[in-house]
CSV table of C-alpha atoms in Angstrom, one decimal:
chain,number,residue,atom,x,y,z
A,1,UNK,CA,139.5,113.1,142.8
A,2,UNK,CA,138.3,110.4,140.3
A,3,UNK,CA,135.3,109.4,141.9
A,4,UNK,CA,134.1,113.2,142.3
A,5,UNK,CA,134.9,113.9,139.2
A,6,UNK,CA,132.9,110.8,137.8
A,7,UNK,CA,129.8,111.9,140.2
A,8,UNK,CA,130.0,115.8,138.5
A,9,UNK,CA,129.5,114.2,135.1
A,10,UNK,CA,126.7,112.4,136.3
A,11,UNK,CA,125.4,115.6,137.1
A,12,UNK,CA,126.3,117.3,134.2
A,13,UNK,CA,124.4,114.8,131.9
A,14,UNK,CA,121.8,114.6,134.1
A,15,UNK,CA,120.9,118.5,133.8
A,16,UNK,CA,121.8,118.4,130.0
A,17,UNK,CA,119.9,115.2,128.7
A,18,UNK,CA,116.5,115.9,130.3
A,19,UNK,CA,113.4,117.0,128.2
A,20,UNK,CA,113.5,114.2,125.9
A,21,UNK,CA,116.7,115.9,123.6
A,22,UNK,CA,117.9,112.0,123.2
A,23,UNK,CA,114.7,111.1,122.0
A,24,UNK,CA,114.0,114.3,119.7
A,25,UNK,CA,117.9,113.6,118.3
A,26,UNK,CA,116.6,109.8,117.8
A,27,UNK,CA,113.5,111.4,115.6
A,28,UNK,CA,115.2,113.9,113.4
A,29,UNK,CA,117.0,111.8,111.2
A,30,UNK,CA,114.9,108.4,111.1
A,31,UNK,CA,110.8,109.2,109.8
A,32,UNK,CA,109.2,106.0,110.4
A,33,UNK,CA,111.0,105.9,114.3
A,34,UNK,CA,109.4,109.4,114.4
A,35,UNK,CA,106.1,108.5,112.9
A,36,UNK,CA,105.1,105.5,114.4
A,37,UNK,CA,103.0,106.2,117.6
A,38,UNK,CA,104.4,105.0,120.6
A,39,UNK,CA,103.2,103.4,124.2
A,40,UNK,CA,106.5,103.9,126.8
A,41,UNK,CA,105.0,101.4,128.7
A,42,UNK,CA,105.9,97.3,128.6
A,43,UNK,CA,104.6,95.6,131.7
A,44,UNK,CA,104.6,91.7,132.0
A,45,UNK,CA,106.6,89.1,129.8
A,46,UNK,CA,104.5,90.4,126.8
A,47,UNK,CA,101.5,92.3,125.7
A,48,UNK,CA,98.7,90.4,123.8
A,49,UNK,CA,97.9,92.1,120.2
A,50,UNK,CA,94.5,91.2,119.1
A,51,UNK,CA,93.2,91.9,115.9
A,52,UNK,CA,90.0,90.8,114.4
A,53,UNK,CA,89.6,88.7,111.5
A,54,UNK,CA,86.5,86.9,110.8
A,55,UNK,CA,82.7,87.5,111.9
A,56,UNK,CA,80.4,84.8,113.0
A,57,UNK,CA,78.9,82.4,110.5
A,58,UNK,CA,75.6,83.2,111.5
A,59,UNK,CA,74.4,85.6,108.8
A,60,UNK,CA,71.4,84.7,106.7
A,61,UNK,CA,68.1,86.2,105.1
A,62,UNK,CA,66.4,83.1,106.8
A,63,UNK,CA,66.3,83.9,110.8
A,64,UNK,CA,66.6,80.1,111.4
A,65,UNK,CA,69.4,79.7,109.1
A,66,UNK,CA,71.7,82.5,110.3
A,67,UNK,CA,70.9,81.3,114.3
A,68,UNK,CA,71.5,77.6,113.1
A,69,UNK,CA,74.9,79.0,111.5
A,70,UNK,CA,76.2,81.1,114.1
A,71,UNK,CA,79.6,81.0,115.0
A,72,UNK,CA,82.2,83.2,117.6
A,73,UNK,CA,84.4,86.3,116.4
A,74,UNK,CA,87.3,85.4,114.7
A,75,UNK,CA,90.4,87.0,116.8
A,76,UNK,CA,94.3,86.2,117.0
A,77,UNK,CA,96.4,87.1,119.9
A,78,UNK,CA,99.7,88.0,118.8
A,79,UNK,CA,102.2,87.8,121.8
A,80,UNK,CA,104.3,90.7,122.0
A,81,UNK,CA,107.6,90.1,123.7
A,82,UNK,CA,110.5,93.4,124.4
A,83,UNK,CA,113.7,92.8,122.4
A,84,UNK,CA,116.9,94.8,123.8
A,85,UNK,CA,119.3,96.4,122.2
A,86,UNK,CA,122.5,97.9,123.6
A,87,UNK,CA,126.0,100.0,123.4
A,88,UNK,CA,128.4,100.5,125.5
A,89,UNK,CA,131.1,103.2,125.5
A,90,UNK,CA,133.9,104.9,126.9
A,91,UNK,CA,135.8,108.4,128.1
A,92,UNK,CA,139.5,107.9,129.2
A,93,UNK,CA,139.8,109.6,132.6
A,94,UNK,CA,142.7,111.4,131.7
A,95,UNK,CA,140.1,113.3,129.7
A,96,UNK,CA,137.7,113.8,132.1
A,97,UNK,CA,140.5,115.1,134.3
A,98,UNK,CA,142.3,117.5,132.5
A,99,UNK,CA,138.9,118.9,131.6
A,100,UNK,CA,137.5,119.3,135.0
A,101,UNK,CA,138.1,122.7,135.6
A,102,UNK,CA,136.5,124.0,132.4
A,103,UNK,CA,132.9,123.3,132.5
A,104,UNK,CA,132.3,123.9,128.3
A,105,UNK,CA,135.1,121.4,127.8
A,106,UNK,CA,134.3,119.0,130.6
A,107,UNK,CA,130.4,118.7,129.5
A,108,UNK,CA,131.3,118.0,125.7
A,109,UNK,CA,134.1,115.7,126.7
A,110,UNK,CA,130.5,113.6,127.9
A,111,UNK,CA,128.2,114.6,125.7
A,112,UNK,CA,130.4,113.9,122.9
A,113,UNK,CA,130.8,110.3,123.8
A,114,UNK,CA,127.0,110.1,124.8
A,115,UNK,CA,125.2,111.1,121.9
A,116,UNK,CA,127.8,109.3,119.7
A,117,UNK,CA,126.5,106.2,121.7
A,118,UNK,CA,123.0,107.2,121.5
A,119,UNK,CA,123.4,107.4,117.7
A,120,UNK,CA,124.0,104.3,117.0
A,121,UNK,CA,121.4,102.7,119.2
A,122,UNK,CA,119.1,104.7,117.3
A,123,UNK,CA,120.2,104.0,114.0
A,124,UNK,CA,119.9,100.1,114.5
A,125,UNK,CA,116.8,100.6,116.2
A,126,UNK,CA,115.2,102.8,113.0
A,127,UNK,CA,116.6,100.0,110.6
A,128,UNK,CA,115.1,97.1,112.7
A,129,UNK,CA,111.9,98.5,112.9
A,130,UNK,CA,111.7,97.6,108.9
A,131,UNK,CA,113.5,94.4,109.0
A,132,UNK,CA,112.6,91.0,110.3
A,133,UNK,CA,113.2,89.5,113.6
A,134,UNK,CA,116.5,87.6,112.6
A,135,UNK,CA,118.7,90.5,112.4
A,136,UNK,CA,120.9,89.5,109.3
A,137,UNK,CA,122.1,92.9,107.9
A,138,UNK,CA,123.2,92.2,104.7
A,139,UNK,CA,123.9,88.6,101.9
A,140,UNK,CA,127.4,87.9,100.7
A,141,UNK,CA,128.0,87.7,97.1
A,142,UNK,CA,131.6,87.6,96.3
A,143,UNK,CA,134.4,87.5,98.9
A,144,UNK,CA,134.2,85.4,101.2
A,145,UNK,CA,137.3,83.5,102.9
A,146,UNK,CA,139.0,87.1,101.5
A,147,UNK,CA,139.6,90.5,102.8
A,148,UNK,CA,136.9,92.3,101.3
A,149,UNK,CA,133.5,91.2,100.8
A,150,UNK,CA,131.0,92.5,98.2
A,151,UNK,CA,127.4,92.8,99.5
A,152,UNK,CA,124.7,91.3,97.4
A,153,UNK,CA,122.7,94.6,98.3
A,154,UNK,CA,124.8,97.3,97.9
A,155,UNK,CA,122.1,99.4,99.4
A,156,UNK,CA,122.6,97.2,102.9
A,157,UNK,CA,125.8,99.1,103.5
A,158,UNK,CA,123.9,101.4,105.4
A,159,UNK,CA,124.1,98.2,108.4
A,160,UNK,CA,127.6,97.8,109.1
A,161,UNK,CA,129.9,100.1,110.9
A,162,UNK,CA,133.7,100.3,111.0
A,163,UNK,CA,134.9,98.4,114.5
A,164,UNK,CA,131.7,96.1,114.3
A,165,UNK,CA,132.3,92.6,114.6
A,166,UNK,CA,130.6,90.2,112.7
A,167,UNK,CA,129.6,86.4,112.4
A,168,UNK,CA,127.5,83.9,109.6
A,169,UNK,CA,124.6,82.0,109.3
A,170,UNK,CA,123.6,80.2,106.3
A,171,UNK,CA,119.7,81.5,107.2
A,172,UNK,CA,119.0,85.6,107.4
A,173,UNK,CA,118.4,84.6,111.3
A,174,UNK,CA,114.5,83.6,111.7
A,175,UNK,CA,115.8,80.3,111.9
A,176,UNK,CA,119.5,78.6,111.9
A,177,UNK,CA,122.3,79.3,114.1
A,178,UNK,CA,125.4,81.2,114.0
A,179,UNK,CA,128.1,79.5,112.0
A,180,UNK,CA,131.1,78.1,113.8
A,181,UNK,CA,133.9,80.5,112.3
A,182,UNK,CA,135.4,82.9,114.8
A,183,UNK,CA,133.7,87.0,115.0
A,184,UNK,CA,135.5,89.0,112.6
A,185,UNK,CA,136.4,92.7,113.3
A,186,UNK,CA,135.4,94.9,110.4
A,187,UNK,CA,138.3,97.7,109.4
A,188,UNK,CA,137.2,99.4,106.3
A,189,UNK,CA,133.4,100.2,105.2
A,190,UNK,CA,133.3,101.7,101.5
A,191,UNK,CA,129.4,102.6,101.3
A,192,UNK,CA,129.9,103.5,97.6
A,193,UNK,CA,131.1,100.1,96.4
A,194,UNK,CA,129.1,98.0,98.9
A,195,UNK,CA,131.9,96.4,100.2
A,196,UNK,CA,133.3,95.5,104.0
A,197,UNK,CA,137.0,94.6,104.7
A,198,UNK,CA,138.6,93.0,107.5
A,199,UNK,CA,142.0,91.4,108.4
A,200,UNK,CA,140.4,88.0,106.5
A,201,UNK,CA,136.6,87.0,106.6
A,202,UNK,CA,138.2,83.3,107.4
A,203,UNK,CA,135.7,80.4,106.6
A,204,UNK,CA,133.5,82.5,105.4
A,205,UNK,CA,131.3,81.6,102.4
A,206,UNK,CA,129.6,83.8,99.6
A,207,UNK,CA,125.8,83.7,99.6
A,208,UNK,CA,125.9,83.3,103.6
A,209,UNK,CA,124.2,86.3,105.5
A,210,UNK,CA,125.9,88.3,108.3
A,211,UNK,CA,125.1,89.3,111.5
A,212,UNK,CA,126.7,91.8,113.9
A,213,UNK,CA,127.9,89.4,116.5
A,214,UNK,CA,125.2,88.8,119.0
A,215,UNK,CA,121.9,89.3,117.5
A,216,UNK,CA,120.9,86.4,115.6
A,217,UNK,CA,117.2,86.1,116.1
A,218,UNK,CA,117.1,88.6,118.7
A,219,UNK,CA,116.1,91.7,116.8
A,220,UNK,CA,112.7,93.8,116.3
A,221,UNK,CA,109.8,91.9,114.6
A,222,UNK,CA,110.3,94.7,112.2
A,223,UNK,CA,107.4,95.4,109.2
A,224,UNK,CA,109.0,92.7,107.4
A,225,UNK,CA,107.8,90.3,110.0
A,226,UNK,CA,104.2,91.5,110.1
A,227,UNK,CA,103.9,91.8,106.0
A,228,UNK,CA,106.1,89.0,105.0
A,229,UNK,CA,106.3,87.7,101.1
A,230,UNK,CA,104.6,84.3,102.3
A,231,UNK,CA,103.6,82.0,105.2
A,232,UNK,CA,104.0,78.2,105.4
A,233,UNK,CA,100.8,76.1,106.2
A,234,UNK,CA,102.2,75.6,109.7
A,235,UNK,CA,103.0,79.3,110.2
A,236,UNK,CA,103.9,80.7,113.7
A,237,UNK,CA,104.5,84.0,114.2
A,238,UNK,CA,104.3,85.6,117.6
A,239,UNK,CA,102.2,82.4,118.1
A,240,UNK,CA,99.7,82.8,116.0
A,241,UNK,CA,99.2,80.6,112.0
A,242,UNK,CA,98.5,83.7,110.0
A,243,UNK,CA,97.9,80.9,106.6
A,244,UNK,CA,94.5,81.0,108.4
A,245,UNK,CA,93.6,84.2,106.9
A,246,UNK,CA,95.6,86.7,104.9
A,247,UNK,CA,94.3,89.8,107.1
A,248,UNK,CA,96.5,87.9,109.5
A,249,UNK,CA,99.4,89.2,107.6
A,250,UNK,CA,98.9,92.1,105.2
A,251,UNK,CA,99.6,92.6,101.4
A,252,UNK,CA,102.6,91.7,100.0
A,253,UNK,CA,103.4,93.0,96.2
A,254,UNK,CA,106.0,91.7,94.1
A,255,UNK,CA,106.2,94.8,91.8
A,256,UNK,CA,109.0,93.1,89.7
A,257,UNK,CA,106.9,89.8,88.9
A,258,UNK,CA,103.7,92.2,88.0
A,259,UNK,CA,105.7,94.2,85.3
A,260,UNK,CA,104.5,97.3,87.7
A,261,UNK,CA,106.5,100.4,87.5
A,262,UNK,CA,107.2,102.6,90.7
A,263,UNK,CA,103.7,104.7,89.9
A,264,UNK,CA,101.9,101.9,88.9
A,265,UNK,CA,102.9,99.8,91.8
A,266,UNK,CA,101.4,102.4,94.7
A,267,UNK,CA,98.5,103.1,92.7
A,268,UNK,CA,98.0,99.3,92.6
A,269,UNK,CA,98.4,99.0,95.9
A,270,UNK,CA,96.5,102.0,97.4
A,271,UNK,CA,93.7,100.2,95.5
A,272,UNK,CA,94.3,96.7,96.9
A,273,UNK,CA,94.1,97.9,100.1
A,274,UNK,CA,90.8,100.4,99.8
A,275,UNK,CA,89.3,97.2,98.8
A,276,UNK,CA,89.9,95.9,102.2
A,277,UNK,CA,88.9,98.5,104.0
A,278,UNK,CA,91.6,100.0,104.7
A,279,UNK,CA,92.9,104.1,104.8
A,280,UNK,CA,96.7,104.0,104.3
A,281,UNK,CA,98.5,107.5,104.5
A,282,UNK,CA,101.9,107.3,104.5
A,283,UNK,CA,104.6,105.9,102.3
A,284,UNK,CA,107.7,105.1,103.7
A,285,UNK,CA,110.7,104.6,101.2
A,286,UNK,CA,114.5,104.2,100.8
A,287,UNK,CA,115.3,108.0,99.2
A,288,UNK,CA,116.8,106.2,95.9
A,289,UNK,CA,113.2,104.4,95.2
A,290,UNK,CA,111.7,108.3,95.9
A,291,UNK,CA,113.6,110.0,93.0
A,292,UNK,CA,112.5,107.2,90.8
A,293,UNK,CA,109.0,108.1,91.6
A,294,UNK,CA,109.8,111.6,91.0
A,295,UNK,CA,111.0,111.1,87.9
A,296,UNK,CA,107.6,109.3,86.6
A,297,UNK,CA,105.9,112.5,88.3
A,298,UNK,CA,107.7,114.9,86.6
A,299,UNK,CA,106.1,118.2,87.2
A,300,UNK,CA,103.2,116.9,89.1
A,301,UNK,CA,104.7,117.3,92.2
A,302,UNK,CA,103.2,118.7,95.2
A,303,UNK,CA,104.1,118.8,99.2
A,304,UNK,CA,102.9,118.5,102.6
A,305,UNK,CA,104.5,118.2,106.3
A,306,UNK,CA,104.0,115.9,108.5
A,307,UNK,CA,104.9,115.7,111.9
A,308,UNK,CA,105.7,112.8,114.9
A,309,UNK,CA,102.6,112.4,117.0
A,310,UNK,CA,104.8,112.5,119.8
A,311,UNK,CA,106.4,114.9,119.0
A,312,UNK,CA,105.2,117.6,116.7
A,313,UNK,CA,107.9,119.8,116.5
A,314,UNK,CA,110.2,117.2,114.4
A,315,UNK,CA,108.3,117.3,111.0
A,316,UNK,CA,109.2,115.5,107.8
A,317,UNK,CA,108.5,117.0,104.0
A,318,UNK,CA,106.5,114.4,102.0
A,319,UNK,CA,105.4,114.6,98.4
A,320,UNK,CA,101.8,114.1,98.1
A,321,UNK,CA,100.0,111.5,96.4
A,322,UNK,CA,96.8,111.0,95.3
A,323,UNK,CA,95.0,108.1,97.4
A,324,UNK,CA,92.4,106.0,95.3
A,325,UNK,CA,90.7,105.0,99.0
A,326,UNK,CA,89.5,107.2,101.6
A,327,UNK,CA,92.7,108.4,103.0
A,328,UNK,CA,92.9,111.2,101.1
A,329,UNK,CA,96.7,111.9,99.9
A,330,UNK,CA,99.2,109.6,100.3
A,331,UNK,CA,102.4,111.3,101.9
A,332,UNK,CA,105.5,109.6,100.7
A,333,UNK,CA,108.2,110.0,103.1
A,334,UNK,CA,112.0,109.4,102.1
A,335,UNK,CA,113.8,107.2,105.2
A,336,UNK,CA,117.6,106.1,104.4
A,337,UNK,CA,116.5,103.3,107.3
A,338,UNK,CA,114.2,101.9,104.8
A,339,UNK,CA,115.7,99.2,102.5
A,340,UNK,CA,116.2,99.9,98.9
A,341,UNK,CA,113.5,98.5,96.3
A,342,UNK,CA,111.6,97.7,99.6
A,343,UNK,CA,108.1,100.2,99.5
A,344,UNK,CA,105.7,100.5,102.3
A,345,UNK,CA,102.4,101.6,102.4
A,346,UNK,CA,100.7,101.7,105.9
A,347,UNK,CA,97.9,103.1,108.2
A,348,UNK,CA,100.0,104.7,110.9
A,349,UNK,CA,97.0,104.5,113.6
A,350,UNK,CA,97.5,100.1,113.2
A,351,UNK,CA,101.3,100.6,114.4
A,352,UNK,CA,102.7,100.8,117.8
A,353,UNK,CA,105.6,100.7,119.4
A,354,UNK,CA,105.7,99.9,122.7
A,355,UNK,CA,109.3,100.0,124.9
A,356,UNK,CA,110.1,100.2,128.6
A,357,UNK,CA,110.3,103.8,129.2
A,358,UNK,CA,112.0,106.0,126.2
A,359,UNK,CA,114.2,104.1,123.8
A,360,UNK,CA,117.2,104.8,123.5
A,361,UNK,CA,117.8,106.0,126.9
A,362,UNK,CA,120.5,105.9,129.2
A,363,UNK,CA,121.0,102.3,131.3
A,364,UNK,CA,121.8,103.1,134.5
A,365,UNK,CA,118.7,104.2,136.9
A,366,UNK,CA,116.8,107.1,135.5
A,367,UNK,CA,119.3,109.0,133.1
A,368,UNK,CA,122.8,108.4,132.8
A,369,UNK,CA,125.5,107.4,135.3
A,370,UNK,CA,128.8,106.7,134.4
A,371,UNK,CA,130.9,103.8,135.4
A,372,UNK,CA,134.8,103.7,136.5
A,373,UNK,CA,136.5,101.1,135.1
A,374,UNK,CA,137.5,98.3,137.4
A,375,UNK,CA,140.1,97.5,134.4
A,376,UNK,CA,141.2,100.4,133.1
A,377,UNK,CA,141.7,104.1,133.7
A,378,UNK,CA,138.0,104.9,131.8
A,379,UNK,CA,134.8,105.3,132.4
A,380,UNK,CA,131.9,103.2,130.6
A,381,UNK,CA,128.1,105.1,129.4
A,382,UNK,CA,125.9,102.5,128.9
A,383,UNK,CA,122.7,103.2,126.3
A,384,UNK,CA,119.8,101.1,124.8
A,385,UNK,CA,116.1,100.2,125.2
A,386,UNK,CA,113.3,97.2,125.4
A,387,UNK,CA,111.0,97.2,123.1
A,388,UNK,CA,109.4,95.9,119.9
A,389,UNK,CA,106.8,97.0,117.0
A,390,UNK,CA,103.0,95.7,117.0
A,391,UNK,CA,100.2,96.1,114.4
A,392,UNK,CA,96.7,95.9,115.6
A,393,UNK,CA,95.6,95.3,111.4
A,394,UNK,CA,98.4,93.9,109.6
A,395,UNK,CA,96.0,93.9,106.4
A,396,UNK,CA,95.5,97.7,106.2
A,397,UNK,CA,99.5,97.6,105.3
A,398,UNK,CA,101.1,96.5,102.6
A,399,UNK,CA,104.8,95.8,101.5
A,400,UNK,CA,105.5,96.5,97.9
A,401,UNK,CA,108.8,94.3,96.5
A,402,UNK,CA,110.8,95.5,93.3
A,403,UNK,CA,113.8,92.9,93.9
């Protein structure tokens, strides 16, 4: 009776989760995941992203000069490679069997357990796509080698989860390697505080970054990647040295050592970036950094909608903001993925993200299948995705710093 009972679920889901209702539950809650536009396509070990940089040398009022001078385009070819991502759950088959004979109860006793799962491979999908490719989720400041750690961001809370287990690294992940100290199994999150507590965070030492066990320098090349604060002389990101040319890697703004305050700092920036070229029209920010802004504002406040290109029926309220280049109004969009005192401004049409089919989706075929136990009296859903973020102009995007 088990193994029917496990193929009528697979059904069930089946019939319930198709139209895109994982993807459109992914969008409602995390705006730049909704916003970005998307390419559910990743053939190949990776997809080249090539942006131009540089024109030929050959330019001259003097024919002979500009043919004597003439050089090749200046391109890069960023090498895009999929990152994964993946969670795993379970439904005790008691459940399953004591609800078989009444269909409500028996499809939420899946459902409930499915987009539970699906949640939080959205979430850490929505925060990775604005952090940087080594997957640290938050510094230590006080704590460590104690119960309860204190986060040097409070704001970073937002990454951990109660049951997630977690390891250290002396790096935030682009480079380094996990410390030796054994995965510890957080039991309390207090998102007020900014504090995690465990049994004992044994060995480990304040000012060290944390990591859910498993992902160090395996996450998203998030926004942070493509705009990053600085890049060495040697820089190699995605295989290309971005020190060549800084629209290689976008504008980065460190508010705080400008004396710019939250107003100051977009207009700033919006004209930074008009200078280039470039036709920002979104502004993506932690919800905390928003009031601020709407406190400058004051009365002057005005709205607009704006919608996923993918789609339109999830919309997003954004408050309006004059744009000193061509891109009309600025739309400043509150995400809770987006880290606090961390500001973007982008061109949405320079963004992609590209995954193997939807992301998050079910792992097993096309939709969902679950698996009995070979263990234990449960069965396991399995959800995830392959993907990762590209940008076609990193220097039509800019990254505005107030720590």
């Amino acid at each position: 009776m088990s193994d029917n009972t496990v193929l009528a679920l697979d059904a069930a889901m089946k019939t319930y989760y198709k139209g895109g209702k994982l993807v459109r539950s992914a969008y409602m809650n995390h705006p730049f995941m909704a916003l970005v536009n998307k390419a559910k396509s990743f053939p190949g070990r990776d997809i080249p992203i090539v942006p131009w940089y540089a024109g030929t040398g050959g330019q001259s009022r003097t024919f002979a000069t500009a043919q004597a001078n003439a050089t090749a385009e200046e391109t890069a070819v960023f090498s895009l490679r999929r990152k994964k991502d993946y969670a795993v759950s379970y439904i005790e088959m008691e459940t399953l069997l004591v609800t078989a004979d009444d269909d409500g109860a028996f499809l939420k006793a899946g459902t409930d357990v499915v987009d539970n799962t699906n949640r939080q491979v959205s979430r850490n999908l929505a925060l990775s796509l604005y952090r940087n490719s080594g997957g640290a989720r938050g510094q230590i400041l006080s704590g460590g080698g104690g119960a309860t750690i204190t986060l040097v961001n409070p704001g970073d809370i937002v990454n951990f989860e109660k049951n997630m287990k977690v390891v250290q690294s002396t790096t935030d992940g682009t480079s380094g390697a996990v410390e030796a100290d054994a995965a510890v199994l957080i039991t309390k999150v207090d998102r007020q505080a900014g504090t995690i507590t465990s049994a004992a965070f044994t060995g480990f030492d304040n000012g060290n970054f944390l990591f859910r066990e498993g992902d160090l320098g395996l996450s998203i090349n998030g926004i942070m990647d493509w705009i990053p604060a600085s890049v060495a002389a040697g820089d190699n990101f995605l295989g290309v040295n971005r020190s060549l040319d800084s629209r290689l890697r976008g504008l980065y703004v460190d508010a705080t050592a400008q004396g710019f305050d939250y107003v100051e700092a977009l207009e700033f920036t919006d004209a930074m970036l008009a200078r280039e070229g470039a036709a920002p029209n979104v502004v993506l920010l932690n919800p905390l950094d928003l009031r601020k802004i709407k406190t400058q504002l004051g009365a002057q406040l005005e709205y607009e909608m704006i919608s996923s290109p993918d789609m339109t029926s999830v919309t997003f309220k954004a408050l309006a903001f004059p744009s000193t280049g061509g891109g009309g109004v600025l739309k400043l969009v509150s995400d809770p993925d987006c880290p606090e005192k961390h500001i973007f401004m982008l061109q949405t049409d320079s963004w992609i993200l590209r995954t193997v089919g939807e992301f998050p989706r079910g792992l097993e075929g096309n939709g969902f299948k679950f698996l009995t136990s070979q263990t234990a009296d449960k069965v396991e859903v399995r959800v995830g995705g392959y993907g990762n973020l590209g940008c076609f102009a990193p220097d039509h995007n800019a990254h505005i710093s107030f720590v």
